[in-house]
mmCIF file of C-alpha atoms and ligand atoms in Angstrom:
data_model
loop_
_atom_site.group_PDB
_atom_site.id
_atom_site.type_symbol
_atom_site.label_atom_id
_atom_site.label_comp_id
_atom_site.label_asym_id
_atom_site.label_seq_id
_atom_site.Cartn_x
_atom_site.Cartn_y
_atom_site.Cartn_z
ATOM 1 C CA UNK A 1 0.000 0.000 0.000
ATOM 2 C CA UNK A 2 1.125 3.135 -0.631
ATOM 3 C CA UNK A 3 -0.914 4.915 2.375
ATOM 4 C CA UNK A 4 -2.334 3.464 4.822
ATOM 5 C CA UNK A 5 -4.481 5.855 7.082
ATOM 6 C CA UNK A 6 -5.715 3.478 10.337
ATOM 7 C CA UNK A 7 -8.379 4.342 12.839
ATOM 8 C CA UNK A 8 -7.275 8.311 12.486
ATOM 9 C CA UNK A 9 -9.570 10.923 14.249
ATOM 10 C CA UNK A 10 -8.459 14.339 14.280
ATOM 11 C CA UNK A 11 -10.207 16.983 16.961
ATOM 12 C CA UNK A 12 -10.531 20.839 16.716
ATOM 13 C CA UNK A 13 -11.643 21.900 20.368
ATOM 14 C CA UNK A 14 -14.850 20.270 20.418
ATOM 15 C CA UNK A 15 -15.411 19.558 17.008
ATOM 16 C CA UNK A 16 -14.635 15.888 15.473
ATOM 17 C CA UNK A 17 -13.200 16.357 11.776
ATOM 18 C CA UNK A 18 -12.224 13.692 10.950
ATOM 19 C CA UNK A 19 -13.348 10.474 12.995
ATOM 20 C CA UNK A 20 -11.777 6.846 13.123
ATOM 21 C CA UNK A 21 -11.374 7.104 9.225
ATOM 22 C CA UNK A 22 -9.627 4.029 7.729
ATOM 23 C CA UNK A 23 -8.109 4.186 3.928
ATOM 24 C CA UNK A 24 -5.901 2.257 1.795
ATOM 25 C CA UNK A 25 -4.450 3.464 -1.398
ATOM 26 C CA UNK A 26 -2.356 0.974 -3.339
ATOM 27 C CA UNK A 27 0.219 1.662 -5.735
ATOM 28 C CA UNK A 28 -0.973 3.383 -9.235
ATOM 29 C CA UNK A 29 -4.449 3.989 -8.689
ATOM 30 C CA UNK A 30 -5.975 7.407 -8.902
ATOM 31 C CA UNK A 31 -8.050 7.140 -6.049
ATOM 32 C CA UNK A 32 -10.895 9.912 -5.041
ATOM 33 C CA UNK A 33 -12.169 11.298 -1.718
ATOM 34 C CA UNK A 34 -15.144 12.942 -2.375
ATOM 35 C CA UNK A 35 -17.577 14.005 0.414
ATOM 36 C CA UNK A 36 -19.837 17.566 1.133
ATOM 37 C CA UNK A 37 -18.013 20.869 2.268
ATOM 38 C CA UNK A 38 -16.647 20.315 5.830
ATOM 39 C CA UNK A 39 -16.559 16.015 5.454
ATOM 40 C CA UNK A 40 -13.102 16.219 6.283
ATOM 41 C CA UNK A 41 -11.426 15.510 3.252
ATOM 42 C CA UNK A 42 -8.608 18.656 3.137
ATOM 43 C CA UNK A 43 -7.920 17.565 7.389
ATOM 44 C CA UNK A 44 -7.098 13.855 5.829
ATOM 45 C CA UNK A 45 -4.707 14.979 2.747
ATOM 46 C CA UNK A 46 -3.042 17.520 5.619
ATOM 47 C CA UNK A 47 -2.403 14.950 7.815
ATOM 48 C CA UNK A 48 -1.733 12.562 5.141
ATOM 49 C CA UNK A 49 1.323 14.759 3.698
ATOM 50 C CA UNK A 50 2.428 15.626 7.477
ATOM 51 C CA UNK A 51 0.899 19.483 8.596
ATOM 52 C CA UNK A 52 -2.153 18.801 10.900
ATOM 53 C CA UNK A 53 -0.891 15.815 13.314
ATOM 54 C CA UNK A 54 -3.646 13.232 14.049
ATOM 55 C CA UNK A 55 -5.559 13.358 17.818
ATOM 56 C CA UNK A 56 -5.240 9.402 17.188
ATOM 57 C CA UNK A 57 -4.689 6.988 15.020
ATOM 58 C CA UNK A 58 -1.330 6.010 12.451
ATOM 59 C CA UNK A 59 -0.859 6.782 8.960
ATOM 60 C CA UNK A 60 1.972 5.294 6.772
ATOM 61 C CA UNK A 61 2.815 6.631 3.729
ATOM 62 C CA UNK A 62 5.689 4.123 1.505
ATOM 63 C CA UNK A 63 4.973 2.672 4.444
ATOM 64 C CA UNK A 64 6.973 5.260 6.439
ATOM 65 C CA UNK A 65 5.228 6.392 9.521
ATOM 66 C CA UNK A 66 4.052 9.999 8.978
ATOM 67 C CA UNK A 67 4.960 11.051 12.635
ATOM 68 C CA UNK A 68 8.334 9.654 12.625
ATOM 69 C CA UNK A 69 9.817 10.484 9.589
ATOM 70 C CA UNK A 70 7.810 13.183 7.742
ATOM 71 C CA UNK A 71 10.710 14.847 5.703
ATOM 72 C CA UNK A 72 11.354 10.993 3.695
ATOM 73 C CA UNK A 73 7.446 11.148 3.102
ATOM 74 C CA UNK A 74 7.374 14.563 1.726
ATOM 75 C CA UNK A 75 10.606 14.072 -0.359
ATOM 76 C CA UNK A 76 8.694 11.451 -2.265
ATOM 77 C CA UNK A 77 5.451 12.876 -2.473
ATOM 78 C CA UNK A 78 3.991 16.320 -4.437
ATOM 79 C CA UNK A 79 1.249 17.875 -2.848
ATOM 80 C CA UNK A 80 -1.551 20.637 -4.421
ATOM 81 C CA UNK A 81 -3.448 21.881 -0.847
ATOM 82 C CA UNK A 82 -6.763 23.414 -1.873
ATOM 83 C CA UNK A 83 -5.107 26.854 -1.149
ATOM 84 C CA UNK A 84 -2.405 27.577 -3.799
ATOM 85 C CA UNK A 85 0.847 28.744 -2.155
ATOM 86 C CA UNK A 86 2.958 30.873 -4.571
ATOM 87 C CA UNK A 87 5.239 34.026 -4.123
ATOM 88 C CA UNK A 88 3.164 36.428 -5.560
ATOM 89 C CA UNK A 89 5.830 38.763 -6.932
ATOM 90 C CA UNK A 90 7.589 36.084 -8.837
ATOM 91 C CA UNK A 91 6.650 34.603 -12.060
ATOM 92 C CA UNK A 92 6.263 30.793 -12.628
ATOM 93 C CA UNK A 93 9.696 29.646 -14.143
ATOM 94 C CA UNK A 94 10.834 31.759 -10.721
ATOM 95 C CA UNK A 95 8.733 30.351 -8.498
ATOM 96 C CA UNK A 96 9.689 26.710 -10.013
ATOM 97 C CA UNK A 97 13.051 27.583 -9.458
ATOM 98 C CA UNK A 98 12.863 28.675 -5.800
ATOM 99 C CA UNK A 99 10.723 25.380 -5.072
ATOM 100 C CA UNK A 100 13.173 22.740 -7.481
ATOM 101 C CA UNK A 101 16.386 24.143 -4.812
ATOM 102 C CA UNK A 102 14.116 23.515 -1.814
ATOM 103 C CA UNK A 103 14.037 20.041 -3.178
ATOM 104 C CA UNK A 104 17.972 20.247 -4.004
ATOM 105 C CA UNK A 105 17.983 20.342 -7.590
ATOM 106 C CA UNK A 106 20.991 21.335 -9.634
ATOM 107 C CA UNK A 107 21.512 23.190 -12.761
ATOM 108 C CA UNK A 108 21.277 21.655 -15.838
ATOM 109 C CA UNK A 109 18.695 19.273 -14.086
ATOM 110 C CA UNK A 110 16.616 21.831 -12.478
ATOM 111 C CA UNK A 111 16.110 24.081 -15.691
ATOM 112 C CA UNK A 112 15.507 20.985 -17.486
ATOM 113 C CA UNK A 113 12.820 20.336 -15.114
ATOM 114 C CA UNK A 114 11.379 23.761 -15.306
ATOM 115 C CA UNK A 115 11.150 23.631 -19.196
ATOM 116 C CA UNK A 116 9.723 20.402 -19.025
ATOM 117 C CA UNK A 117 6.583 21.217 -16.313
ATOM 118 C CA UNK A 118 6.078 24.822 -17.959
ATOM 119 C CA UNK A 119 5.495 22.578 -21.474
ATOM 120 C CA UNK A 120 3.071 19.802 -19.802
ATOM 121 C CA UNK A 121 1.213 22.776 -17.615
ATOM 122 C CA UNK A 122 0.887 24.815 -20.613
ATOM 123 C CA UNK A 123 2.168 27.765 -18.809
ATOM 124 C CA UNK A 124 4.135 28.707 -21.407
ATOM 125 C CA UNK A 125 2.959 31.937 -22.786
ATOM 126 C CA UNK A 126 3.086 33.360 -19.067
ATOM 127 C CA UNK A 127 6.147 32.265 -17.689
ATOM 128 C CA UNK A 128 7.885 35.412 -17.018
ATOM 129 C CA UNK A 129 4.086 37.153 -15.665
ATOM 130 C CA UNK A 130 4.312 37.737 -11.941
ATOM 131 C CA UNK A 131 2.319 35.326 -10.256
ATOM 132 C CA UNK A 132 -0.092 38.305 -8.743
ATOM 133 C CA UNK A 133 -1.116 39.116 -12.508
ATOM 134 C CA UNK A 134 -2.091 35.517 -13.498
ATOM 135 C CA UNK A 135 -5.650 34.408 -13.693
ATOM 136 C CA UNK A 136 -6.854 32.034 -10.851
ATOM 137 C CA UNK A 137 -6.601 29.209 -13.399
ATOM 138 C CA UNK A 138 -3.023 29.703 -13.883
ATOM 139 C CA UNK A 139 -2.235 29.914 -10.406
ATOM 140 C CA UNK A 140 -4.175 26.713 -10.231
ATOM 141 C CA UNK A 141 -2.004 25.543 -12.575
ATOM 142 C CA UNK A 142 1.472 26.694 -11.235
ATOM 143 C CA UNK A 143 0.648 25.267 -7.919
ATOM 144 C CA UNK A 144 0.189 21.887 -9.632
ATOM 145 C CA UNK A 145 3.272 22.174 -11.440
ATOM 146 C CA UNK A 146 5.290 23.025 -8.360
ATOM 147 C CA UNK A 147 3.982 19.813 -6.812
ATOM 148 C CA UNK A 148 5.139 17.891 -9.419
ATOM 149 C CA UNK A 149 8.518 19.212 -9.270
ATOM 150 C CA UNK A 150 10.262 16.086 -7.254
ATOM 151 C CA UNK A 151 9.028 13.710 -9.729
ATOM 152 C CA UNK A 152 6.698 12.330 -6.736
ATOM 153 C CA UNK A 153 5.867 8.723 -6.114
ATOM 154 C CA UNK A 154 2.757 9.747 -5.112
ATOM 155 C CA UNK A 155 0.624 13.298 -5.655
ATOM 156 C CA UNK A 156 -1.722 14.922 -3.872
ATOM 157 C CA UNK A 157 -4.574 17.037 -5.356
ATOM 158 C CA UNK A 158 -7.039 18.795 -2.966
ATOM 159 C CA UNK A 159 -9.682 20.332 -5.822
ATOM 160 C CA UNK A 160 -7.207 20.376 -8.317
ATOM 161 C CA UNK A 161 -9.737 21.565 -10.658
ATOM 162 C CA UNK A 162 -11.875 23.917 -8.980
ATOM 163 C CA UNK A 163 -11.757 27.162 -11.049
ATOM 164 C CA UNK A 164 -10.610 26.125 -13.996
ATOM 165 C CA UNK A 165 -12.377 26.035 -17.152
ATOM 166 C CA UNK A 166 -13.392 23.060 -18.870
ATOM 167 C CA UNK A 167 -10.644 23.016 -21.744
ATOM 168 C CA UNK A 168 -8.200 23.360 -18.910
ATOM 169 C CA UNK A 169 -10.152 20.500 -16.979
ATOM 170 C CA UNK A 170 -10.266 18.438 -19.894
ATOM 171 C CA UNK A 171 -6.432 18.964 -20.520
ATOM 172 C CA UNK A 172 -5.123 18.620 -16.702
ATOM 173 C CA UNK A 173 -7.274 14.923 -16.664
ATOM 174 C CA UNK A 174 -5.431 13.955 -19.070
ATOM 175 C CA UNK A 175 -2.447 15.034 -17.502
ATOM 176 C CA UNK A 176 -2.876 12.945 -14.582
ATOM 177 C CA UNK A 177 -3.980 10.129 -16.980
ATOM 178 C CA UNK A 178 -0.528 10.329 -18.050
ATOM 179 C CA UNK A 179 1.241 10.421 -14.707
ATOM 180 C CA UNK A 180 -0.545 7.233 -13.658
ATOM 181 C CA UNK A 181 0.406 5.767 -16.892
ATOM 182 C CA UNK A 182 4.131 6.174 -15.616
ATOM 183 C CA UNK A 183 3.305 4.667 -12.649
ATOM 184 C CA UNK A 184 2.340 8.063 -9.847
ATOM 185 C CA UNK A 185 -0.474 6.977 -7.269
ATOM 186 C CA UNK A 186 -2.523 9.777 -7.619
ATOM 187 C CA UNK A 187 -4.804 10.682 -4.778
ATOM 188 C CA UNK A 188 -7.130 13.736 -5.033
ATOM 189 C CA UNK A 189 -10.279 15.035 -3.624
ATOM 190 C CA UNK A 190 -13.175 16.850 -5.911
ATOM 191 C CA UNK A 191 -16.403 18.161 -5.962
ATOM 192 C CA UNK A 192 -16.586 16.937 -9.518
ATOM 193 C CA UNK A 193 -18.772 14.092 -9.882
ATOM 194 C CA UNK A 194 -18.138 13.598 -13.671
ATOM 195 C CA UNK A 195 -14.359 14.608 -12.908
ATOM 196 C CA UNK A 196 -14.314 11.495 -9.997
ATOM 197 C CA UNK A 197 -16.416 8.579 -12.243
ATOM 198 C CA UNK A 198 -13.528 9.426 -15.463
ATOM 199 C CA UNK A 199 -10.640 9.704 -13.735
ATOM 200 C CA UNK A 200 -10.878 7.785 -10.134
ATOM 201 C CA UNK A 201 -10.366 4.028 -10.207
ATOM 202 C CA UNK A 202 -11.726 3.897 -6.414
ATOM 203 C CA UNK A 203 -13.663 6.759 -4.734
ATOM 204 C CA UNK A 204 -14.112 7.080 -0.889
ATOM 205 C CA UNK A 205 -17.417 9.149 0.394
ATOM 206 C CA UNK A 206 -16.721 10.805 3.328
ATOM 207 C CA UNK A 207 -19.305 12.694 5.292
ATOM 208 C CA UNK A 208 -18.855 13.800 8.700
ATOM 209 C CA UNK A 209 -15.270 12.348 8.884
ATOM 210 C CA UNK A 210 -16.201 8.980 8.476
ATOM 211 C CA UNK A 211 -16.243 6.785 5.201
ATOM 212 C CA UNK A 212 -19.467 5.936 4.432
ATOM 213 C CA UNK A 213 -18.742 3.524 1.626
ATOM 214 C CA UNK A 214 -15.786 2.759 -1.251
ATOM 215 C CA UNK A 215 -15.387 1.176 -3.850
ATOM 216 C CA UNK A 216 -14.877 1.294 -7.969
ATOM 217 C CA UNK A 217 -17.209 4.041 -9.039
ATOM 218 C CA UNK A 218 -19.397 1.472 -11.035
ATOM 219 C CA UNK A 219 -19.860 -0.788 -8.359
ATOM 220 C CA UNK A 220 -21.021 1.895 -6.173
ATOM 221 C CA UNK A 221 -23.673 3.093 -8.182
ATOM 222 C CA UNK A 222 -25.026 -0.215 -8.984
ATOM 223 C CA UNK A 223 -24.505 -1.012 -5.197
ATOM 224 C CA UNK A 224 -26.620 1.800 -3.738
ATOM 225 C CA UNK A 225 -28.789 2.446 -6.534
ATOM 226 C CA UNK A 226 -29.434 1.215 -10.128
ATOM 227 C CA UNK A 227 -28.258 1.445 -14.257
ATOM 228 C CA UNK A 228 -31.092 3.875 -15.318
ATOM 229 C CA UNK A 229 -32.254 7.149 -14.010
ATOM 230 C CA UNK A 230 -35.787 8.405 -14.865
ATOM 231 C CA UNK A 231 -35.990 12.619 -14.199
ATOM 232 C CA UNK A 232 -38.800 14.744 -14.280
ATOM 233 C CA UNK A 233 -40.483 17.744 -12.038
ATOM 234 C CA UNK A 234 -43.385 16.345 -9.765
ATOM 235 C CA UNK A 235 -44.926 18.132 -6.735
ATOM 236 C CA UNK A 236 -44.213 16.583 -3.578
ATOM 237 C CA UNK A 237 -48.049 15.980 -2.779
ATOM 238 C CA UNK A 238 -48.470 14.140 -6.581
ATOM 239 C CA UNK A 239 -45.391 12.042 -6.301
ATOM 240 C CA UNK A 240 -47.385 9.211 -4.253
ATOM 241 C CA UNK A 241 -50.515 8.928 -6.599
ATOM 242 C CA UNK A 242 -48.746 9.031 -9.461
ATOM 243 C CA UNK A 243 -45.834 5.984 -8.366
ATOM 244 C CA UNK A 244 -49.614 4.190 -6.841
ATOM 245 C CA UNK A 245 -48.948 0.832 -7.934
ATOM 246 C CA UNK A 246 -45.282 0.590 -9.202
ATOM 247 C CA UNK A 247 -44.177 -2.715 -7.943
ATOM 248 C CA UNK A 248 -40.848 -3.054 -9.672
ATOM 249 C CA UNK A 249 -37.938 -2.202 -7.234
ATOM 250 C CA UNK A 250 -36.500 1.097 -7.337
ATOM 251 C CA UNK A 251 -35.004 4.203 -5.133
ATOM 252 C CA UNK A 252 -36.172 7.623 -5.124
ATOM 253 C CA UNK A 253 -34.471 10.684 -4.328
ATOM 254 C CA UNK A 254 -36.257 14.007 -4.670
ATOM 255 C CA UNK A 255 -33.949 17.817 -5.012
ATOM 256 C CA UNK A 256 -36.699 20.478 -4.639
ATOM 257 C CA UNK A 257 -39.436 19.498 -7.557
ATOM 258 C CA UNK A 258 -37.027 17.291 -8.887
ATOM 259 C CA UNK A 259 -37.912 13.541 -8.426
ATOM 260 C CA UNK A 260 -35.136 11.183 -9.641
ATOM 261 C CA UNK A 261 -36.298 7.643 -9.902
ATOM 262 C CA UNK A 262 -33.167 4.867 -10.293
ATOM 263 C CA UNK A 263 -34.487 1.702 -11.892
ATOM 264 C CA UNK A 264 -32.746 -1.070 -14.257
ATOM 265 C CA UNK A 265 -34.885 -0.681 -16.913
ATOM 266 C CA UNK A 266 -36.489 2.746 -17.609
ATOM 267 C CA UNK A 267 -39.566 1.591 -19.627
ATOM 268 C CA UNK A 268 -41.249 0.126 -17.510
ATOM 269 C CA UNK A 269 -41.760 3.579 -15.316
ATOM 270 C CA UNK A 270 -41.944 5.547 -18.804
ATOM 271 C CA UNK A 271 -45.285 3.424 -19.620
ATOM 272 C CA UNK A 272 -46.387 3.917 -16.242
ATOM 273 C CA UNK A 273 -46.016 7.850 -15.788
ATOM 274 C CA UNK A 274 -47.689 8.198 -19.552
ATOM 275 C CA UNK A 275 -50.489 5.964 -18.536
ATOM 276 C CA UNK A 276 -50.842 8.483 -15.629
ATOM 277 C CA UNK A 277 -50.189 11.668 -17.630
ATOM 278 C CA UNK A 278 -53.024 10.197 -20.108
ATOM 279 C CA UNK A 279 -52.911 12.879 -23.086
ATOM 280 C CA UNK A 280 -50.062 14.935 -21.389
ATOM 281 C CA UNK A 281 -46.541 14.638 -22.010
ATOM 282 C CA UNK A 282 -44.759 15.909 -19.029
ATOM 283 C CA UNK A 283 -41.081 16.276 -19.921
ATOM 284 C CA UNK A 284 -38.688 13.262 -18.842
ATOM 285 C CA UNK A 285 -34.941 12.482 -18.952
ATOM 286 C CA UNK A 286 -33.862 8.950 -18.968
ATOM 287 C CA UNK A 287 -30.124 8.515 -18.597
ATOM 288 C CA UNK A 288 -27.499 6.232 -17.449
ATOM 289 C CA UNK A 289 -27.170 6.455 -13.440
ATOM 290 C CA UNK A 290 -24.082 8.155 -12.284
ATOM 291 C CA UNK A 291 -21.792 8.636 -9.561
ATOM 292 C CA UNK A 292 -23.959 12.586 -8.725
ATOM 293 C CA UNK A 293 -27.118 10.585 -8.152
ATOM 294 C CA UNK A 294 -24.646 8.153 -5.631
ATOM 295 C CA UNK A 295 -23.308 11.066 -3.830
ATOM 296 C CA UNK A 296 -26.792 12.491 -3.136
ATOM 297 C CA UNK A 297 -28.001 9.319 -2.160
ATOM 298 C CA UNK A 298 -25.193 8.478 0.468
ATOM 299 C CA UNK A 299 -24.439 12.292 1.961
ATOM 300 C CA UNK A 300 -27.898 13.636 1.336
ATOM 301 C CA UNK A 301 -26.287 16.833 0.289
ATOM 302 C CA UNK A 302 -27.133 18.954 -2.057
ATOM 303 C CA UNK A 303 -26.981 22.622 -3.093
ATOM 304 C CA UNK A 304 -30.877 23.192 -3.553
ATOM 305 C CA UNK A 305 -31.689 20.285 -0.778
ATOM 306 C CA UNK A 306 -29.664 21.693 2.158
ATOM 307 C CA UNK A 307 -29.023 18.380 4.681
HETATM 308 N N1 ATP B 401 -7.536 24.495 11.553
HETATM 309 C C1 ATP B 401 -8.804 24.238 11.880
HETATM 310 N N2 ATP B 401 -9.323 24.692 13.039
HETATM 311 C C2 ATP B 401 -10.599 24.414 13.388
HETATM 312 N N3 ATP B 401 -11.459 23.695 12.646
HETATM 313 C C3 ATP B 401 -10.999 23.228 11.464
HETATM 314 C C4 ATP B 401 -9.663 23.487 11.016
HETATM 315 N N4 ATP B 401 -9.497 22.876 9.812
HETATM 316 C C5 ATP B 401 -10.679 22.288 9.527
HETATM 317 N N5 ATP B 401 -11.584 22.495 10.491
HETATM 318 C C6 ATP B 401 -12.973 21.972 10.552
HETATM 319 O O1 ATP B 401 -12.919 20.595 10.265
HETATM 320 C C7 ATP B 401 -14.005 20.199 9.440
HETATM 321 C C8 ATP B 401 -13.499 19.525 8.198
HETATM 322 O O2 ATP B 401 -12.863 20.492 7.367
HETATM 323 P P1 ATP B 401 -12.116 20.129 6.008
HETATM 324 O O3 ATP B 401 -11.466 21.373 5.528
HETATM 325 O O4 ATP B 401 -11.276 18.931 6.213
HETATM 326 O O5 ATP B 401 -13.359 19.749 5.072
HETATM 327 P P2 ATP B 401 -13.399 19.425 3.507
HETATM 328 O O6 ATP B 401 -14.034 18.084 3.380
HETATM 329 O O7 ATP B 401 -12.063 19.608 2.906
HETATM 330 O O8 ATP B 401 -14.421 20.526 2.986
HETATM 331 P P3 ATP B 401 -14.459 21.375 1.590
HETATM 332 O O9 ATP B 401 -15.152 20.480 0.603
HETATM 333 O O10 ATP B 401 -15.314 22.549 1.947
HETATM 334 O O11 ATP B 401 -13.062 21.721 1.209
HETATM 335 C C9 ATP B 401 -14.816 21.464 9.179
HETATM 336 O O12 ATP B 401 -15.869 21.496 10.105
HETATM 337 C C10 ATP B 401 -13.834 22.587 9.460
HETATM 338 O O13 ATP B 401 -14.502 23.719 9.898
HETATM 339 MG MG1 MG B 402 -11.330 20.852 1.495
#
């Protein structure tokens, strides 16, 4: 394994971040902790890479105890937290060069390096810009690149793409695609359910510092709910007359007028809402469950829904 968090709980005064939270992550995956705002998730990569300390609990990273030897962890791993942290009066190549001689690189090797993450970042046409007069999605971008700068064995990515627009998205996935393809364990946390069921081959929901469940993002959606997805806007007080009589197993989960119903095979409900529509043909989507509708389902979070 190439972390290992065990029973870890981590206290602020009274409240309980993170709470006997248990994780594996083995070697090459690109694994995903996703969870609501305040599950935890940015306490766990912390301690993971070494800055908050656990209230209890051991976590082993190369299979290095964190607490004992945190400056062999961090030599071998990159780390993006979900705040960027840049000098703001230097410009990227700059602030790649202050961070590749905190990791004891030499010249030619650490312009090498330089050239070589300014060309996979795309950062290219704003090298020489001082970091304070870069957009937020090049910052975003630097502060990945400067985590990258050790050639880690394993990265870290708290939001990596939060802010960023969807070429850039598009572009950094495959990035990270790539990295994993040469063999970096890649563990990040996102908000991003499409972002988590492309790139994640495991995904851990956290909510209220606890796992709730993990697994390969397939196997949790057919787990907790089913293929299918039937859509449509129902008032609360219709949605029992109108589902009178549907007998075929299925979950519901409703977001304000929203009703999602999760079924293996859509038609049967299709048939059934016409028949109850008679002449009128209320609008429905029918798509392919994904790892969104598992989310909701498990944290019973959403933006509209409150808790
Ligand atoms: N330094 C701190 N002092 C006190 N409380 C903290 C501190 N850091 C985190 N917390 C609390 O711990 C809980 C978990 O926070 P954390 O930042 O780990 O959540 P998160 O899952 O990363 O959320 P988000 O999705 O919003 O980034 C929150 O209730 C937060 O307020
Ligand atoms: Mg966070």
């Amino acid at each position: 394994m190439i972390v290992e968090v065990s029973s870890v709980s981590k206290r602020f005064g009274l409240r309980l971040a993170v709470d006997d939270l248990s994780l594996e992550v083995p070697s090459g995956v690109c694994f995903g902790l996703l969870g609501p705002n305040g599950a935890g998730k940015t306490t766990t990569l912390r301690m993971i890479y070494g800055v908050t300390r656990p209230s209890s609990g051991t976590i082993r990273v190369f299979g290095i105890d964190i607490a004992r030897d945190p400056r062999t962890v961090r030599s071998r791993l990159g780390v993006t937290l979900q705040q960027n942290v840049l000098i703001e009066a230097l410009s990227p190549e700059e602030n790649l060069r202050v961070f590749g001689r905190y990791h004891l690189l030499r010249e030619p090797e650490l312009s090498r390096r330089i050239g070589e993450l300014i060309a996979f970042l795309e950062l290219s046409s704003h090298a020489t810009v001082p970091v304070k007069h870069l957009s937020g999605g090049f910052q975003r971008r630097l502060a990945i690149a400067l985590s990258m700068m050790n050639r880690p064995e394993l990265l870290i990515l708290d939001e990596p793409t939060t802010g960023l627009d969807p070429a850039v998205r598009l572009a950094l996935w495959s990035r990270i695609r790539e990295l994993q393809a040469g063999g970096t364990t890649v563990l990040l946390t996102t908000h991003y359910m499409d972002e988590a069921q492309r790139l994640c081959d495991h995904v851990a929901i956290i909510s209220g510092g606890k796992v709730i469940d993990e697994g390969k993002p397939s196997d949790l959606i057919v787990n907790h709910l089913a293929r299918e997805t039937v859509e449509f806007d129902c008032a609360p007080e219709e949605e029992s007359a109108m589902l009178n009589g549907v007998s075929f197993p299925s979950h519901r989960l409703r977001v304000g007028r929203r009703l999602m119903i999760y079924l293996d095979d859509a038609t049967l409900l299709i048939n059934h809402i016409r028949h109850y529509d008679q002449g009128d043909r209320r609008a429905l989507v029918v798509r392919p469950t994904n790892l969104e509708d598992v989310f909701l389902a498990l944290t019973g979070t959403s933006l509209e829904g409150g808790q």
